[in-house]
Short mmCIF file of C-alpha atoms in Angstrom, two decimals:
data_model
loop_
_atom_site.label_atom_id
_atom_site.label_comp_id
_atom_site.label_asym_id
_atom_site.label_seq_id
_atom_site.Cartn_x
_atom_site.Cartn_y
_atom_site.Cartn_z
CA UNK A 1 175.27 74.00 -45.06
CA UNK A 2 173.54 70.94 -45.91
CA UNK A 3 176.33 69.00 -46.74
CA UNK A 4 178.21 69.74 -43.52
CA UNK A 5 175.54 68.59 -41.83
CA UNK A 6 175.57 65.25 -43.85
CA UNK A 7 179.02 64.92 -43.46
CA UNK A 8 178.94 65.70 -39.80
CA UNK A 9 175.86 63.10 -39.20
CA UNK A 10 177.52 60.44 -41.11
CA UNK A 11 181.17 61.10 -39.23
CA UNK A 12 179.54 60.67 -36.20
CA UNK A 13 176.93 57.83 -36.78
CA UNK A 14 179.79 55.21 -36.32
CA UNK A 15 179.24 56.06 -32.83
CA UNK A 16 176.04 55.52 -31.84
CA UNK A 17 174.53 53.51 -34.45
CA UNK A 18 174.54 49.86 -33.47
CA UNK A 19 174.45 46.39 -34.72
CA UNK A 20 171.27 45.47 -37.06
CA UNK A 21 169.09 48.88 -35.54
CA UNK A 22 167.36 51.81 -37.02
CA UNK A 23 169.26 54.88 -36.65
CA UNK A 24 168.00 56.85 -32.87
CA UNK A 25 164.67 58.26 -33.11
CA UNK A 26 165.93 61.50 -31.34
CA UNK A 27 168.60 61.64 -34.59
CA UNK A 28 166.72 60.79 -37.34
CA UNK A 29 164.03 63.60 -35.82
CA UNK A 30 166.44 65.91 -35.56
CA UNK A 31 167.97 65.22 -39.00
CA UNK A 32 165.12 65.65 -40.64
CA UNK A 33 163.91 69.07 -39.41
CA UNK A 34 167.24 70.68 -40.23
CA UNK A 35 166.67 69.32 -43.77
CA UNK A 36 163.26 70.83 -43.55
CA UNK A 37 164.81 74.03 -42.73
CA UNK A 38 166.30 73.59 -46.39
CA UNK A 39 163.50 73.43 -48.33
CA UNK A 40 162.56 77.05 -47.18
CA UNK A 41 164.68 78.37 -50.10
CA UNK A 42 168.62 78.77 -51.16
CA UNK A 43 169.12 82.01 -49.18
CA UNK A 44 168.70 81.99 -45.55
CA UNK A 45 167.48 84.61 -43.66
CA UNK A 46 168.59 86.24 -39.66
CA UNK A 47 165.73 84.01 -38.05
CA UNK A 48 166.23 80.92 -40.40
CA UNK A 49 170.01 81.41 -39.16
CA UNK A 50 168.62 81.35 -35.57
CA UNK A 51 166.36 78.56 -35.66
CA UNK A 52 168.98 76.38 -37.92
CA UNK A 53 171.39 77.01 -35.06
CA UNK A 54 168.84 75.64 -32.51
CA UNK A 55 167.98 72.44 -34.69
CA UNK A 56 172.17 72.32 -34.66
CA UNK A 57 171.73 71.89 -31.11
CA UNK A 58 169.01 69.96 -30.88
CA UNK A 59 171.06 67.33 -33.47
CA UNK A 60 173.99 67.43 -30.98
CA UNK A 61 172.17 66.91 -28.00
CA UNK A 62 170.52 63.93 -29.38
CA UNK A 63 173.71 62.55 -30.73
CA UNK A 64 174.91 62.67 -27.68
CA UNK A 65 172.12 61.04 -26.33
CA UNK A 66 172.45 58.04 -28.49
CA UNK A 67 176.35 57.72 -28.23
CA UNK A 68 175.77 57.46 -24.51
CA UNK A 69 172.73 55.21 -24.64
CA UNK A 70 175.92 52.48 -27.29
CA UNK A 71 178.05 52.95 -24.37
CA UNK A 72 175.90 52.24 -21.60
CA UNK A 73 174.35 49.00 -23.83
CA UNK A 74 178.10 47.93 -24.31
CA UNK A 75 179.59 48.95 -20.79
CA UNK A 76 176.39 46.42 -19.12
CA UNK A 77 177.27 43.64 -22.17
CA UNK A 78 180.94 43.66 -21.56
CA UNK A 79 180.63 43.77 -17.34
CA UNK A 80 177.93 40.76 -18.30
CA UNK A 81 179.32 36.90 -16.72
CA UNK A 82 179.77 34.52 -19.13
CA UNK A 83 177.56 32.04 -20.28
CA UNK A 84 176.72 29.67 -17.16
CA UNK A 85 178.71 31.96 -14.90
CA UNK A 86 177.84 34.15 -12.10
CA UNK A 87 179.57 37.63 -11.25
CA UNK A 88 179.92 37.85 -7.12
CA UNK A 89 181.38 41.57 -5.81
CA UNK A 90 183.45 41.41 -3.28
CA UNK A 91 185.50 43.28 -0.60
CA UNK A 92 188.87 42.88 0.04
CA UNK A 93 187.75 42.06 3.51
CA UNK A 94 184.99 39.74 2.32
CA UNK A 95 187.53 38.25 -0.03
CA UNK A 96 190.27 37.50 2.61
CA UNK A 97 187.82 35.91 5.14
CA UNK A 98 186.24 34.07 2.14
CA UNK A 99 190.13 32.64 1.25
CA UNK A 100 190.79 31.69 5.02
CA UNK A 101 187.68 29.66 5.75
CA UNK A 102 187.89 27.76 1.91
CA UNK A 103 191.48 27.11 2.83
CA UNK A 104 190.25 25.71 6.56
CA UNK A 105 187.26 24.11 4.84
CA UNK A 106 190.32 22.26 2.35
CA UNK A 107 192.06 21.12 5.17
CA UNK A 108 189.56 19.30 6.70
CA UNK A 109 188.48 17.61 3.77
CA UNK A 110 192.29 16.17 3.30
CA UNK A 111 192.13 12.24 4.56
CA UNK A 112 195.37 12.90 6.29
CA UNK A 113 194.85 16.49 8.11
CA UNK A 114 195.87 16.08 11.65
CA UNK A 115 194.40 19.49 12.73
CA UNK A 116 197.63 21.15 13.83
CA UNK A 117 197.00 24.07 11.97
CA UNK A 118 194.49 26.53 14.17
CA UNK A 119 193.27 28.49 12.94
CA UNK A 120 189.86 30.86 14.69
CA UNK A 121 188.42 34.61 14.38
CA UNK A 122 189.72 36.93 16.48
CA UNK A 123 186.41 37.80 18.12
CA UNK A 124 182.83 38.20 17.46
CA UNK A 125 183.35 41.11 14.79
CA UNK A 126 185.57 38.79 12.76
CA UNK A 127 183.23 35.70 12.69
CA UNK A 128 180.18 37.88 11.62
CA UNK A 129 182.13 39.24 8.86
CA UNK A 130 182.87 35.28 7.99
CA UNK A 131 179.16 34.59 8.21
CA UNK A 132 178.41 37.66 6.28
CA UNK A 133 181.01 36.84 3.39
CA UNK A 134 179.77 33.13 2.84
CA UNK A 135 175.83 33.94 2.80
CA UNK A 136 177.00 36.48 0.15
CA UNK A 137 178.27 33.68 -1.70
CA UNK A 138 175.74 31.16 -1.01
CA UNK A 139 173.15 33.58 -1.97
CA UNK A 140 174.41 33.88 -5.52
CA UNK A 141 173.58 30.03 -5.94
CA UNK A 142 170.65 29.44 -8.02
CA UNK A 143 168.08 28.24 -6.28
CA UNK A 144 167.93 24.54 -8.35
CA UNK A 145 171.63 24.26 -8.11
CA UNK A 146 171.52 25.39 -3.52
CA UNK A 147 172.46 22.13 -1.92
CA UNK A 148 170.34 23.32 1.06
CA UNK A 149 166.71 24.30 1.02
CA UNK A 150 166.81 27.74 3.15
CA UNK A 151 169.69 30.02 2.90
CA UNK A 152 168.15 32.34 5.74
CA UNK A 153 168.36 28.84 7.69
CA UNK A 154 172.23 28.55 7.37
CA UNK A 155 172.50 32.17 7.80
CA UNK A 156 170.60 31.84 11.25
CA UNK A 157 172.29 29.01 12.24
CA UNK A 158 176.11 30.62 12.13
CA UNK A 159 174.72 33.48 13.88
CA UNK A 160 173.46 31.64 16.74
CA UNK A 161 176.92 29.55 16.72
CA UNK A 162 178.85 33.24 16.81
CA UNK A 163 176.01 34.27 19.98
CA UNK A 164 176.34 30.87 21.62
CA UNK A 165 180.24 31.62 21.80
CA UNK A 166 180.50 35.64 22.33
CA UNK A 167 177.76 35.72 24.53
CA UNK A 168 178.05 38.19 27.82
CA UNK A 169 179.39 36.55 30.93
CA UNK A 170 176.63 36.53 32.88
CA UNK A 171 177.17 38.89 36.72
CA UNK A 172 177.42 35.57 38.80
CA UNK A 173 180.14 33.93 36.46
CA UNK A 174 182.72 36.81 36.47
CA UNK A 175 185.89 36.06 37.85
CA UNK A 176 185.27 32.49 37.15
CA UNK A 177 188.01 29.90 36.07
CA UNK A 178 187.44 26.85 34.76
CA UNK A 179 188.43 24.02 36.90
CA UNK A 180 189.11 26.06 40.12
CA UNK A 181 185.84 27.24 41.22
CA UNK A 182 184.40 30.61 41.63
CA UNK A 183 186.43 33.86 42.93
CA UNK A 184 184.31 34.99 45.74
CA UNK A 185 184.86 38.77 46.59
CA UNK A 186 185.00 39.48 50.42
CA UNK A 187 181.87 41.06 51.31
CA UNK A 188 182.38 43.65 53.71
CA UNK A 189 182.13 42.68 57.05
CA UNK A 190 178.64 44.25 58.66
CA UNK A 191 179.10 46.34 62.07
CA UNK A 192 177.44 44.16 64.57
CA UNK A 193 175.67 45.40 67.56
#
């Protein structure tokens, strides 16, 4: 029995030990109190049957434990950026606004753009999601590296461009058309007496 053991700890260990540790506490506990039940004598008895099973258990469980614990250590070192490198989640919605305001941005940085391309959100839903994608971006900067000193200061200040434009027409301005004056609605006549 001890030797399966053994040969089950050491088939397994490839799996949780890691790189330049100690082998788990929770392992080398439990390895040790099954080779304590051992050294009770060469015949085992119904309860030392019973309690060898539990320490069996108790082995597995914190095998387990530790095989979980290598994972998790290399799931968070593999999804880790790079070296000088930042990792930015994104929608697929944050990531097509993102790709239509860099490619607007790149067209009026071109010497010879002649603005005939027009490109403008759809409505006030649209341009908050644009505002919304790029502070998500610029908030990734690090701070010594931010061209700007206050991100909540850029943030604010597309907001008030998106409520300056989509702001509610105002009672005394409906029906109004640029250039040709006000509509004014009949008001019904009043009964004279």
């Amino acid at each position: 029995m001890d030797e399966a053991v053994r040969q089950i700890v050491r088939g397994i260990a490839r799996h949780y030990e890691m790189a330049a540790r100690a082998t788990p506490e929770g392992v080398a506990g439990a390895i040790a109190e099954i080779k304590g039940l051992f050294n009770h004598g060469p015949h085992l008895k119904a309860k030392d049957i019973e309690r060898f099973h539990l320490q069996l258990s108790i082995l597995a469980d914190a095998i387990g434990e530790a095989c979980c614990s290598k994972g998790q250590a290399q799931g968070v070192e593999m999804m880790a950026p790079a070296e000088g490198y930042i990792r930015v989640d994104l929608s697929v919605i944050e990531l097509l606004q993102l790709s239509r305001l860099a490619h607007l941005g790149f067209l009026h940085m071109m010497p010879n753009y002649r603005g005939l391309e027009i490109q403008r959100f759809s409505d006030e839903l649209d341009a908050q999601e644009g505002t919304r994608s790029i502070y998500k971006l610029e908030s990734v900067i690090p701070l010594n590296e931010r061209p700007f000193a206050d991100l909540a200061t850029h943030y604010k200040g597309r907001e008030q461009l998106i409520s300056d434009w989509w702001q509610p027409t105002p009672a005394d301005r409906v029906g109004y058309v640029r250039g040709l004056g006000s509509l004014v609605a009949l008001a019904p006549a009043t009964a004279s007496s």
